[in-house]
Amino acid sequence: MASDGPSQAAPQKPTEQPLPEDRLTKAIIREGHTLGSVTDKISDIVLTRKTPRGWYIGLGLSFCLVMLMLYSIGNLLVRGTGIWGLNAPVGWGFAIINFVWWVGIGHAGTLISAILLLLNQSWRTSINRFAEAMTLFAVACAGLFPLLHVGRPWLAYWLFPYPNTMALWPQFRSPLLWDVFAVSTYATVSLLFWYVGLIPDLATLRDSSRSRTKKVVYGILAMGWRNAARHWERYETAYLLLAGLAAPLVVSVHTVVSFDFAVAVIPGWHATIMPPYFVAGAVFSGFAMVVTLAIPLRKFYGLQDFITMRHLQNMAKVMLATGMIVSYGYLMEIFTAWYSGSEYELHMIANRMGGEYSVAFWSLITCNALVPQLLWSERVRTSLPLLFIIAIVINIGMWLERFIIVVTSLHNDYLPSSWDSYAGTFWDWSLYIGTIGFFLSLVFLFIRFLPMISISEMRMLVPAAEDPEPEQRLTEDSESSQGGGE
Amino acid sequence: MGTLKKKQPVFGVLAEFSNAGELLRCIERARDFGYTKMEAYTPLPLHEVAHALGHKSRLPLIVLIGGLLGGTIGFSMQYWMSVVDYPQNIGGRPLNSWPSFIVVTFEMTILFAALSAVFGMLALNGLPRPHHPVFDVKGFELASRNRFFLHILSRDSEFELSKVKQFLETQAPLSISEVPH
């Protein structure tokens, strides 16, 4: 399982040799690392290493897309949501598709950092930081869409229950309001989780940087963290509790998102399969995004020591498993429609498979159900280019899935006289592509200014403290020397 | 005991070790010696060290209370708004349609618990605290890299500068430094 195939992608020297099967921790972090070397290797990227030219190019291109996003938003605010392709009967177009897509992508970050932490999967350590960052940025992109979709975003605070002169309160029986609470809680908790994880690393950056400005900035952000043992103990407790809280939270978020659909009576939406199928789809697309980011990152920053083939293989397996759950969801949708005997449900499925959007439907089946089957093969899982392509294909497939769910159910509902087709306009696409640029810009800034791998957690993977005498190592000492704290 | 009231010349004494095993042994000896006011600084979390220092965390209780409070506030807010202050007939449901209130109650529970975990941790740790006397010790920045420090504080009733230094010297640390006030 843990054995690594030789990498196809790396022209680097000895970075990726096959590792023996039984050395689990060694496959998580390469042999020979010490506390100091782990610290340096990660913090140097931020502090001393010259910023690679690719970073400037990447950020430049992404930033152009941010400008496109801002232009699209500006245009929207001036001219109104009429510039989008929305109309009766399809009132939920790209805005909701993109919202669901982005929130879903965010889910892998929390899953990796919280659920895998609780399950004691130590391989998560080197990918959790940037997966969490990815969560935050994806949720930021996601939040933008409903905000703009309300039409008058400057009044979006009306969604929250606050005492107001209109003497109104929100409607707590609506899933759309549940979404407000679920997504804002999720954004807050993800931010806290990420920031708490960063505090010791910010202190490390403060301590290792030689520039005064960096010392001050990182020092302020580290809040005076001084690595005291009692602080660490409370910190670990807080981190573990946050993980325990984030785990049910992440499941609840996409469940609530699916309620936006499932609680409605539209054919194709009103199904009990929606919550589990949405959660699995979220994890599926989220892991695909982590792989999409991890493969180039480890290559350009030489992090093959920390993000090993074992990580990529494990993520590929998660994609395979969740892909199967999603495929089961597709089958169940068809089965339920047939079994219901309802004319409308049957029409919905027939329309999906053979109607106006059948190309999108069959592409999504290819992307999400068929292509991931390649991941059964270890040769595919260990081939970086293939894995990268499959991850991108899954990202596209998951976007198509949301498109199909939103559009096919709405454009042909109960009343044939109101049937109409739907397509995104230029402004729909420009805003969507713009948010991808926004997301990537945030990722580029993050990897430049913050440690993309948790330094303090990587230190815990170092077999023993930097220490020439084996009998003094903590692993041997800790059990025998401890009488417990009287 | 006269030393207790007297103003100590230093804030404490810091001993530096290259690994956690030596640090742990030193804590044990220091406890045998009668020192109680101690703190250790390590580049990674080590439960053994915190336990050796006799640490007990109250944080889980704070988080529990935070979560319960959040859930209670969440549900009563919805009850008051939907039943008392602004009753509306939505699809013939009873005013107190509690199953619809579960999602928001759940989210508020998580939100309050998470906020109490983070702010509780920071408050108990006394952070943010931009400056602390140990930061004045040269070489202390290695605590966030690969060195392990034991700090015996001068407010310890047994503290006597020369004796503390003498004791620490027997533990063969890499260095011993006085921490100025």
XYZ file of C-alpha atoms in Angstrom:
667
model
C 0.000 0.000 0.000
C 2.579 2.506 1.091
C 5.089 1.535 -1.554
C 5.949 4.246 -3.961
C 6.349 3.793 -7.638
C 9.173 5.777 -9.136
C 7.992 9.185 -10.147
C 7.484 9.857 -13.799
C 7.571 13.581 -13.411
C 10.703 14.372 -11.573
C 13.921 15.223 -13.292
C 15.200 16.054 -9.799
C 18.049 14.045 -8.426
C 17.369 11.479 -5.759
C 14.182 12.988 -4.425
C 11.825 10.165 -5.107
C 13.167 6.695 -4.662
C 10.881 3.789 -3.968
C 10.477 3.318 -0.254
C 10.175 0.037 1.589
C 6.647 -0.922 2.400
C 6.794 -1.190 6.174
C 8.273 2.215 6.920
C 5.114 4.149 7.321
C 6.414 7.278 8.979
C 9.369 7.374 6.654
C 7.044 7.591 3.740
C 5.304 10.569 5.323
C 8.546 12.417 5.798
C 11.823 11.522 4.197
C 14.504 9.962 6.310
C 17.259 12.072 7.794
C 15.205 15.106 8.682
C 15.752 16.755 12.044
C 13.806 19.398 13.942
C 16.088 22.066 12.549
C 16.051 20.871 8.954
C 12.259 20.612 8.874
C 11.990 24.128 10.269
C 14.456 25.547 7.772
C 13.134 23.758 4.762
C 9.606 25.110 5.216
C 10.358 28.551 6.627
C 13.056 29.272 4.027
C 10.406 29.292 1.316
C 8.840 32.263 3.032
C 11.871 33.966 4.532
C 15.020 33.563 2.501
C 14.487 31.735 -0.738
C 14.299 33.864 -3.843
C 10.743 34.084 -5.103
C 10.607 31.909 -8.224
C 9.792 33.678 -11.475
C 6.876 31.298 -11.980
C 5.301 32.776 -8.883
C 5.267 36.262 -10.391
C 3.859 34.939 -13.657
C 1.220 32.879 -11.870
C 0.163 35.694 -9.587
C 0.174 38.117 -12.513
C -2.141 35.975 -14.585
C -4.436 35.274 -11.643
C -4.491 38.924 -10.799
C -5.674 39.757 -14.316
C -8.587 37.421 -13.655
C -9.243 39.198 -10.356
C -9.572 42.389 -12.381
C -12.036 40.582 -14.634
C -13.985 39.528 -11.540
C -14.043 43.061 -10.175
C -15.131 44.399 -13.541
C -17.925 41.834 -13.715
C -19.058 42.714 -10.212
C -18.957 46.413 -10.966
C -21.001 45.914 -14.075
C -23.454 43.769 -12.147
C -23.903 46.381 -9.448
C -24.521 49.100 -12.005
C -26.815 47.180 -14.322
C -28.376 44.555 -12.077
C -28.731 40.777 -12.271
C -30.413 41.116 -15.657
C -26.965 40.907 -17.238
C -26.868 37.260 -16.168
C -28.739 34.578 -18.063
C -31.322 34.250 -15.294
C -34.974 34.453 -16.181
C -38.181 32.540 -15.529
C -38.199 29.583 -15.157
C -34.450 29.235 -14.449
C -33.968 31.635 -11.557
C -30.971 29.782 -10.120
C -28.257 29.768 -12.716
C -24.526 30.145 -12.451
C -24.710 31.874 -9.106
C -25.995 28.787 -7.330
C -23.968 26.352 -9.453
C -20.767 28.179 -8.603
C -21.737 28.602 -4.977
C -22.259 24.863 -4.544
C -19.111 24.078 -6.521
C -16.891 26.348 -4.434
C -18.336 25.315 -1.083
C -17.808 21.701 -2.090
C -14.165 22.334 -2.931
C -13.676 23.811 0.480
C -14.794 20.627 2.175
C -11.630 18.646 1.557
C -9.636 21.126 3.618
C -11.736 20.607 6.707
C -11.940 16.903 6.084
C -8.163 16.604 5.910
C -7.494 18.843 8.862
C -10.282 17.748 11.175
C -11.551 14.284 10.369
C -8.176 12.786 9.470
C -6.725 14.345 12.625
C -9.371 12.661 14.741
C -8.704 9.387 12.941
C -5.005 9.753 13.764
C -3.935 9.736 10.132
C -0.540 11.346 10.520
C -0.016 11.557 6.766
C -2.410 14.480 6.742
C 0.163 16.694 8.452
C 2.000 17.933 5.405
C -1.091 18.715 3.380
C -3.470 20.062 6.002
C -2.221 23.645 6.089
C -2.695 24.442 2.453
C -5.838 22.355 2.277
C -7.253 24.525 5.070
C -6.137 27.663 3.280
C -7.824 26.323 0.175
C -11.011 25.864 2.223
C -10.965 29.469 3.326
C -10.351 30.826 -0.140
C -12.966 28.550 -1.689
C -15.536 29.618 0.902
C -14.676 33.251 0.179
C -15.370 32.644 -3.528
C -18.525 30.700 -2.691
C -19.909 33.405 -0.430
C -19.569 35.955 -3.179
C -22.217 34.287 -5.346
C -25.283 34.279 -3.095
C -24.221 37.726 -1.942
C -24.361 39.047 -5.503
C -27.348 36.910 -6.385
C -29.527 38.708 -3.839
C -29.419 41.625 -6.240
C -28.704 44.342 -3.716
C -25.628 43.027 -1.891
C -25.412 46.131 0.260
C -28.566 44.918 1.993
C -27.279 41.380 2.494
C -27.205 41.907 6.272
C -31.000 41.609 6.130
C -30.357 37.880 6.047
C -29.226 37.938 9.666
C -31.588 38.302 12.604
C -30.901 41.764 13.953
C -33.331 44.141 15.602
C -34.613 46.411 12.868
C -37.071 49.247 12.348
C -39.143 47.093 10.001
C -40.002 44.902 13.011
C -39.313 41.762 10.954
C -37.467 38.575 11.756
C -36.038 36.076 9.272
C -38.000 32.998 8.333
C -36.328 30.192 10.266
C -38.259 27.462 8.465
C -36.452 28.119 5.197
C -33.354 26.151 4.142
C -32.018 29.320 2.535
C -31.748 30.878 5.960
C -30.186 27.700 7.360
C -27.585 28.173 4.648
C -26.763 31.637 5.936
C -26.025 30.199 9.359
C -24.267 27.088 8.074
C -21.960 28.870 5.649
C -21.121 31.782 7.932
C -20.397 29.408 10.815
C -18.308 27.274 8.507
C -16.307 30.262 7.286
C -15.723 31.456 10.855
C -14.701 28.066 12.230
C -12.439 27.367 9.231
C -10.720 30.693 9.760
C -10.239 30.029 13.476
C -8.945 26.527 12.842
C -6.486 27.755 10.255
C -5.298 30.675 12.346
C -4.867 28.645 15.514
C -2.828 26.154 13.514
C -0.680 29.004 12.235
C 0.160 30.643 15.566
C 3.236 28.516 16.468
C 4.501 28.721 12.900
C 4.127 32.483 12.878
C 6.261 32.494 16.028
C 8.822 30.357 14.220
C 8.915 32.817 11.348
C 9.265 35.688 13.825
C 12.183 33.934 15.477
C 13.999 32.858 12.341
C 13.615 35.933 10.189
C 16.445 38.415 10.114
C 14.516 41.359 8.746
C 13.067 43.776 11.259
C 9.827 44.304 9.334
C 9.151 40.585 9.067
C 9.919 40.122 12.761
C 7.404 42.810 13.651
C 4.676 41.618 11.276
C 4.986 37.940 12.108
C 5.455 38.881 15.757
C 2.133 40.719 15.834
C 0.395 37.838 14.095
C 1.967 35.295 16.477
C 0.507 37.248 19.426
C 3.575 36.651 21.559
C 3.545 32.877 21.337
C 6.607 31.628 23.196
C 6.349 27.832 22.940
C 5.674 27.370 26.640
C 4.773 23.811 27.587
C 1.535 24.819 29.318
C 0.555 26.902 26.310
C 1.202 23.973 24.026
C -0.974 21.749 26.163
C -3.952 24.130 26.011
C -3.237 24.759 22.377
C -3.374 21.061 21.573
C -6.596 20.676 23.528
C -8.135 23.608 21.689
C -6.976 22.277 18.350
C -8.363 18.829 19.012
C -11.683 20.242 20.209
C -11.875 22.456 17.141
C -11.294 19.397 14.986
C -14.050 17.594 16.843
C -16.380 20.537 16.236
C -15.380 21.025 12.613
C -15.980 17.381 11.698
C -19.776 17.408 12.192
C -19.851 20.978 10.947
C -18.379 20.115 7.568
C -20.915 17.343 7.114
C -23.703 19.704 8.110
C -22.679 22.424 5.666
C -23.126 20.520 2.465
C -26.143 18.775 3.925
C -27.749 22.165 4.428
C -26.681 23.216 0.932
C -28.423 20.116 -0.378
C -31.545 21.062 1.640
C -31.804 24.155 -0.569
C -32.701 21.645 -3.242
C -34.164 18.693 -1.359
C -36.719 20.700 0.615
C -38.106 22.184 -2.610
C -40.723 20.175 -4.521
C -39.039 20.474 -7.917
C -38.610 17.122 -9.732
C -35.032 15.915 -9.431
C -34.433 17.952 -6.278
C -36.970 16.540 -3.863
C -35.019 13.413 -2.894
C -33.627 12.021 0.337
C -30.418 10.939 -1.405
C -29.361 14.578 -1.729
C -27.541 15.165 1.605
C -25.157 12.159 1.557
C -24.673 12.479 -2.166
C -23.823 16.179 -1.847
C -21.382 15.577 1.003
C -19.598 12.832 -0.911
C -19.499 15.039 -4.002
C -18.014 17.857 -1.941
C -15.220 15.661 -0.618
C -14.676 14.282 -4.120
C -14.235 17.701 -5.712
C -12.288 19.029 -2.739
C -9.695 16.273 -2.887
C -9.440 16.783 -6.622
C -8.619 20.431 -5.966
C -6.034 19.554 -3.292
C -4.328 17.206 -5.762
C -4.507 19.862 -8.478
C -2.684 22.282 -6.191
C -0.342 19.816 -4.476
C 1.269 18.370 -7.596
C 2.629 21.652 -8.976
C 3.448 22.999 -5.495
C 5.612 20.082 -4.463
C 7.402 20.192 -7.784
C 8.126 23.911 -7.914
C 9.029 24.205 -4.252
C 10.882 20.888 -4.017
C 8.613 19.549 -1.297
C 8.810 15.937 -2.401
C 10.307 15.119 1.003
C 7.136 16.180 2.749
C 4.369 15.609 0.227
C 5.352 12.128 -0.806
C 3.824 9.738 -3.300
C 2.027 8.179 -0.375
C 0.035 11.366 0.146
C -0.926 11.572 -3.478
C -1.853 7.901 -3.563
C -4.011 8.249 -0.467
C -5.776 11.248 -1.912
C -6.306 9.346 -5.158
C -7.921 6.549 -3.149
C -10.221 9.007 -1.399
C -11.191 10.397 -4.808
C -11.905 6.911 -6.055
C -14.044 6.036 -3.032
C -16.045 9.263 -3.012
C -16.375 9.052 -6.792
C -18.043 5.682 -6.335
C -20.460 7.147 -3.775
C -21.299 9.956 -6.175
C -21.873 7.452 -8.980
C -24.176 5.523 -6.674
C -26.039 8.805 -6.180
C -26.506 9.166 -9.940
C -27.855 5.630 -10.175
C -30.209 6.204 -7.261
C -31.561 9.360 -8.857
C -32.487 7.369 -11.911
C -33.883 4.523 -9.847
C -35.982 6.798 -7.636
C -37.430 8.544 -10.652
C -38.386 5.252 -12.236
C -39.648 3.730 -8.988
C -41.741 6.785 -8.114
C -43.733 6.325 -11.289
C -44.211 10.075 -11.250
C -44.607 11.555 -14.686
C -42.602 14.623 -13.744
C -39.704 12.663 -12.256
C -39.596 10.391 -15.299
C -39.619 13.341 -17.612
C -36.814 14.975 -15.626
C -34.550 11.918 -16.037
C -35.411 11.441 -19.699
C -34.768 15.115 -20.260
C -31.399 14.931 -18.503
C -30.261 11.963 -20.546
C -31.663 12.920 -23.906
C -32.785 16.505 -23.737
C -31.222 19.849 -24.420
C -28.453 19.345 -21.874
C -27.672 15.688 -22.589
C -24.113 16.539 -23.667
C -23.448 18.085 -20.265
C -25.076 15.103 -18.565
C -23.022 12.475 -20.372
C -19.844 14.517 -19.916
C -20.472 14.635 -16.207
C -20.974 10.871 -16.094
C -17.717 10.436 -17.996
C -15.811 12.865 -15.789
C -17.154 11.762 -12.416
C -18.062 8.107 -12.790
C -15.900 6.663 -15.570
C -12.564 8.511 -15.572
C -11.941 8.082 -11.814
C -12.100 4.306 -12.346
C -8.566 4.622 -13.722
C -7.469 5.231 -10.153
C -7.883 1.542 -9.385
C -4.517 1.102 -11.071
C -1.482 1.827 -8.957
C 0.400 2.886 -12.063
C -2.111 5.629 -12.655
C -2.099 6.698 -9.026
C 1.662 7.055 -9.031
C 1.865 8.884 -12.326
C 1.890 12.575 -11.554
C 0.744 13.830 -14.981
C -2.156 11.375 -15.119
C -3.209 12.122 -11.564
C -3.115 15.833 -12.283
C -5.250 15.434 -15.403
C -7.763 13.204 -13.619
C -8.072 15.756 -10.814
C -8.816 18.525 -13.322
C -11.336 16.299 -15.088
C -13.093 15.686 -11.765
C -13.221 19.410 -11.050
C -14.899 19.979 -14.400
C -17.230 17.033 -13.877
C -18.368 18.308 -10.516
C -19.142 21.702 -11.966
C -21.200 20.015 -14.699
C -23.008 17.978 -12.065
C -24.194 21.133 -10.299
C -25.127 22.648 -13.650
C -27.266 19.631 -14.488
C -28.933 19.551 -11.078
C -29.784 23.246 -11.108
C -30.677 23.761 -14.728
C -32.402 20.585 -15.957
C -34.828 20.537 -13.039
C -35.760 24.182 -13.405
C -35.975 24.641 -17.150
C -38.595 21.890 -17.523
C -40.773 21.764 -14.439
C -44.504 21.129 -13.996
C -45.903 23.599 -16.489
C -44.859 22.951 -20.114
C -46.049 26.429 -21.067
C -43.295 27.964 -18.958
C -40.496 25.732 -20.227
C -37.497 27.574 -21.521
C -33.805 26.985 -22.015
C -30.976 28.529 -20.096
C -27.393 29.480 -20.882
C -24.856 31.599 -19.055
C -24.075 34.977 -20.593
C -20.649 36.520 -20.945
C -21.038 38.054 -17.467
C -21.898 34.687 -15.923
C -18.718 33.205 -17.336
C -16.545 36.209 -16.607
C -17.559 36.248 -12.960
C -17.024 32.502 -12.641
C -13.593 32.581 -14.281
C -12.815 35.709 -12.305
C -13.382 33.885 -9.018
C -11.006 31.141 -10.128
C -8.405 33.879 -10.555
C -9.311 35.297 -7.153
C -8.891 31.859 -5.603
C -5.520 31.288 -7.294
C -4.268 34.763 -6.342
C -5.032 34.048 -2.708
C -3.248 30.708 -2.998
C -0.181 32.394 -4.529
C -0.086 35.042 -1.810
C -0.538 32.386 0.847
C 2.381 30.222 -0.310
C 4.606 33.279 -0.523
C 3.911 34.799 2.885
C 2.872 31.953 5.156
C 4.315 28.478 5.736
C 2.335 26.221 3.421
C 3.113 23.186 5.562
C 2.639 23.173 9.305
C 6.157 23.393 10.719
C 5.271 22.507 14.284
C 3.293 19.466 13.210
C 6.062 18.324 10.895
C 8.451 18.484 13.865
C 6.254 15.899 15.547
C 6.913 13.515 12.666
C 10.663 13.715 13.178
C 11.467 10.369 14.778
C 13.220 11.797 17.838
C 14.512 15.082 19.073
C 17.821 16.144 17.554
C 19.934 13.958 19.638
C 23.062 11.908 19.186
C 22.459 9.470 22.048
C 19.626 7.083 21.371
C 18.952 6.171 25.000
C 18.007 9.752 25.766
C 15.355 9.943 23.120
C 11.949 11.009 24.167
C 10.235 7.978 22.695
C 12.105 5.738 25.094
C 12.173 8.182 27.942
C 8.643 9.353 28.022
C 7.011 6.197 29.279
C 9.510 5.240 31.967
C 10.490 8.625 33.325
C 6.946 9.790 33.901
C 5.374 9.206 37.256
C 2.524 11.468 36.211
C 2.188 15.046 37.360
C 1.454 14.848 41.035
C 11.713 32.238 53.793
C 12.993 35.777 53.967
C 13.744 35.580 50.267
C 10.057 35.239 49.525
C 9.202 38.863 50.149
C 12.484 40.264 48.894
C 12.568 41.511 45.327
C 14.521 38.994 43.308
C 17.404 40.230 41.182
C 16.158 38.347 38.116
C 12.886 37.104 36.618
C 14.211 33.582 36.462
C 16.920 31.305 35.170
C 16.802 29.561 31.824
C 18.623 26.333 30.979
C 18.926 25.137 27.404
C 18.896 21.480 26.335
C 19.339 19.789 23.007
C 16.555 17.270 23.426
C 13.341 16.536 25.230
C 14.702 13.631 27.252
C 17.247 15.822 29.025
C 14.641 18.481 29.628
C 12.279 15.973 31.179
C 14.974 14.572 33.432
C 15.891 18.059 34.539
C 12.270 18.873 35.385
C 12.096 15.738 37.515
C 15.253 16.621 39.408
C 14.113 20.205 39.892
C 10.869 18.966 41.367
C 12.810 16.669 43.714
C 14.788 19.739 44.653
C 11.587 21.496 45.636
C 11.124 23.923 42.787
C 7.523 24.316 41.747
C 7.294 27.515 39.719
C 8.703 26.294 36.447
C 7.931 26.597 32.770
C 9.403 24.711 29.833
C 9.725 25.866 26.240
C 9.758 23.291 23.492
C 9.610 23.507 19.694
C 6.782 21.002 19.562
C 3.926 20.022 21.864
C 4.980 17.360 24.362
C 2.347 16.086 26.744
C 4.988 14.524 28.978
C 6.552 17.895 29.678
C 3.247 19.585 30.492
C 2.315 16.706 32.784
C 5.701 16.799 34.451
C 5.072 20.456 35.186
C 1.774 19.445 36.774
C -0.497 21.108 34.254
C -4.249 20.545 34.239
C -6.386 22.148 31.550
C -9.765 23.728 32.232
C -10.346 24.356 28.572
C -12.708 21.425 27.811
C -15.154 22.686 30.441
C -15.116 26.175 28.929
C -15.833 24.742 25.492
C -18.668 22.604 26.846
C -20.262 25.611 28.497
C -19.772 27.660 25.326
C -21.442 24.996 23.211
C -24.412 24.585 25.542
C -24.828 28.334 25.709
C -24.717 28.600 21.922
C -27.342 25.888 21.479
C -29.623 27.452 24.080
C -29.273 30.918 22.593
C -29.799 29.496 19.102
C -33.011 27.720 19.914
C -34.513 30.371 22.183
C -33.738 33.064 19.631
C -35.704 31.192 16.981
C -38.505 30.357 19.401
C -38.901 33.931 20.518
C -38.730 35.345 17.006
C -41.027 32.796 15.362
C -43.513 32.155 18.172
C -43.597 35.250 20.361
C -42.501 38.323 18.472
C -43.391 37.606 14.860
C -45.749 34.634 14.539
C -46.435 33.631 10.969
C -48.339 30.741 9.478
C -45.891 29.000 7.151
C -47.551 26.143 5.294
C -49.812 25.396 8.243
C -46.926 24.374 10.499
C -47.218 24.948 14.230
C -45.540 28.150 15.361
C -43.032 26.173 17.396
C -42.014 23.966 14.461
C -38.930 22.762 16.288
C -37.596 20.385 13.613
C -37.040 23.400 11.367
C -35.074 25.078 14.130
C -32.547 22.276 14.557
C -30.111 23.362 11.863
C -29.624 26.864 13.228
C -29.460 25.542 16.787
C -26.737 23.122 15.724
C -24.744 25.779 13.889
C -24.935 28.151 16.846
C -23.740 25.360 19.165
C -20.701 24.743 16.988
C -20.009 28.441 16.529
C -20.086 29.271 20.224
C -18.084 26.178 21.168
C -15.411 26.966 18.575
C -15.183 30.599 19.639
C -14.842 29.567 23.283
C -12.152 27.018 22.355
C -10.029 29.627 20.601
C -10.601 32.601 22.867
C -10.552 30.380 25.955
C -7.183 28.999 24.909
C -5.799 32.458 24.264
C -7.165 33.844 27.521
C -5.844 30.980 29.646
C -2.482 31.332 27.929
C -2.460 35.051 28.577
C -2.100 35.825 24.891
C -1.780 38.133 23.072
C 1.202 39.255 25.088
C 3.679 40.934 22.763
C 6.543 40.936 25.202
C 7.740 38.573 27.873
C 11.021 38.606 29.817
C 12.241 35.334 28.234
C 12.385 37.039 24.853
C 15.317 39.115 26.161
C 17.475 36.013 26.535
C 19.907 35.642 23.683
C 19.352 32.372 21.840
C 15.799 31.912 23.110
C 14.516 32.097 19.542
C 15.802 28.533 19.157
C 12.824 27.420 21.244
C 10.876 27.576 18.019
C 13.504 25.586 16.152
C 15.262 22.737 17.907
C 16.109 23.630 21.501
C 14.360 22.795 24.748
C 14.400 25.253 27.645
C 13.612 24.982 31.325
C 12.751 28.163 33.122
C 12.846 28.306 36.929
C 10.998 31.422 37.980
C 12.239 33.674 40.708
C 8.824 33.806 42.371
C 9.395 30.221 43.455
C 9.632 30.139 47.250
C 12.837 28.089 47.057
C 14.457 30.442 44.581
C 17.958 31.618 45.310
C 19.916 32.676 42.277
C 23.242 31.049 43.087
C 21.659 27.782 44.221
C 19.453 27.536 41.166
C 22.409 28.066 38.894
C 24.416 25.526 40.829
C 21.643 23.006 40.514
C 21.193 23.601 36.804
C 24.917 23.211 36.204
C 24.713 19.660 37.537
C 22.184 18.915 34.771
C 24.722 19.591 32.021
C 22.669 21.956 29.881
C 24.005 23.595 26.741
C 23.758 26.978 28.423
C 22.390 28.749 31.485
C 21.100 32.291 31.269
C 19.589 34.724 33.718
C 16.268 36.131 32.589
C 16.200 39.850 33.430
C 12.994 41.408 34.683
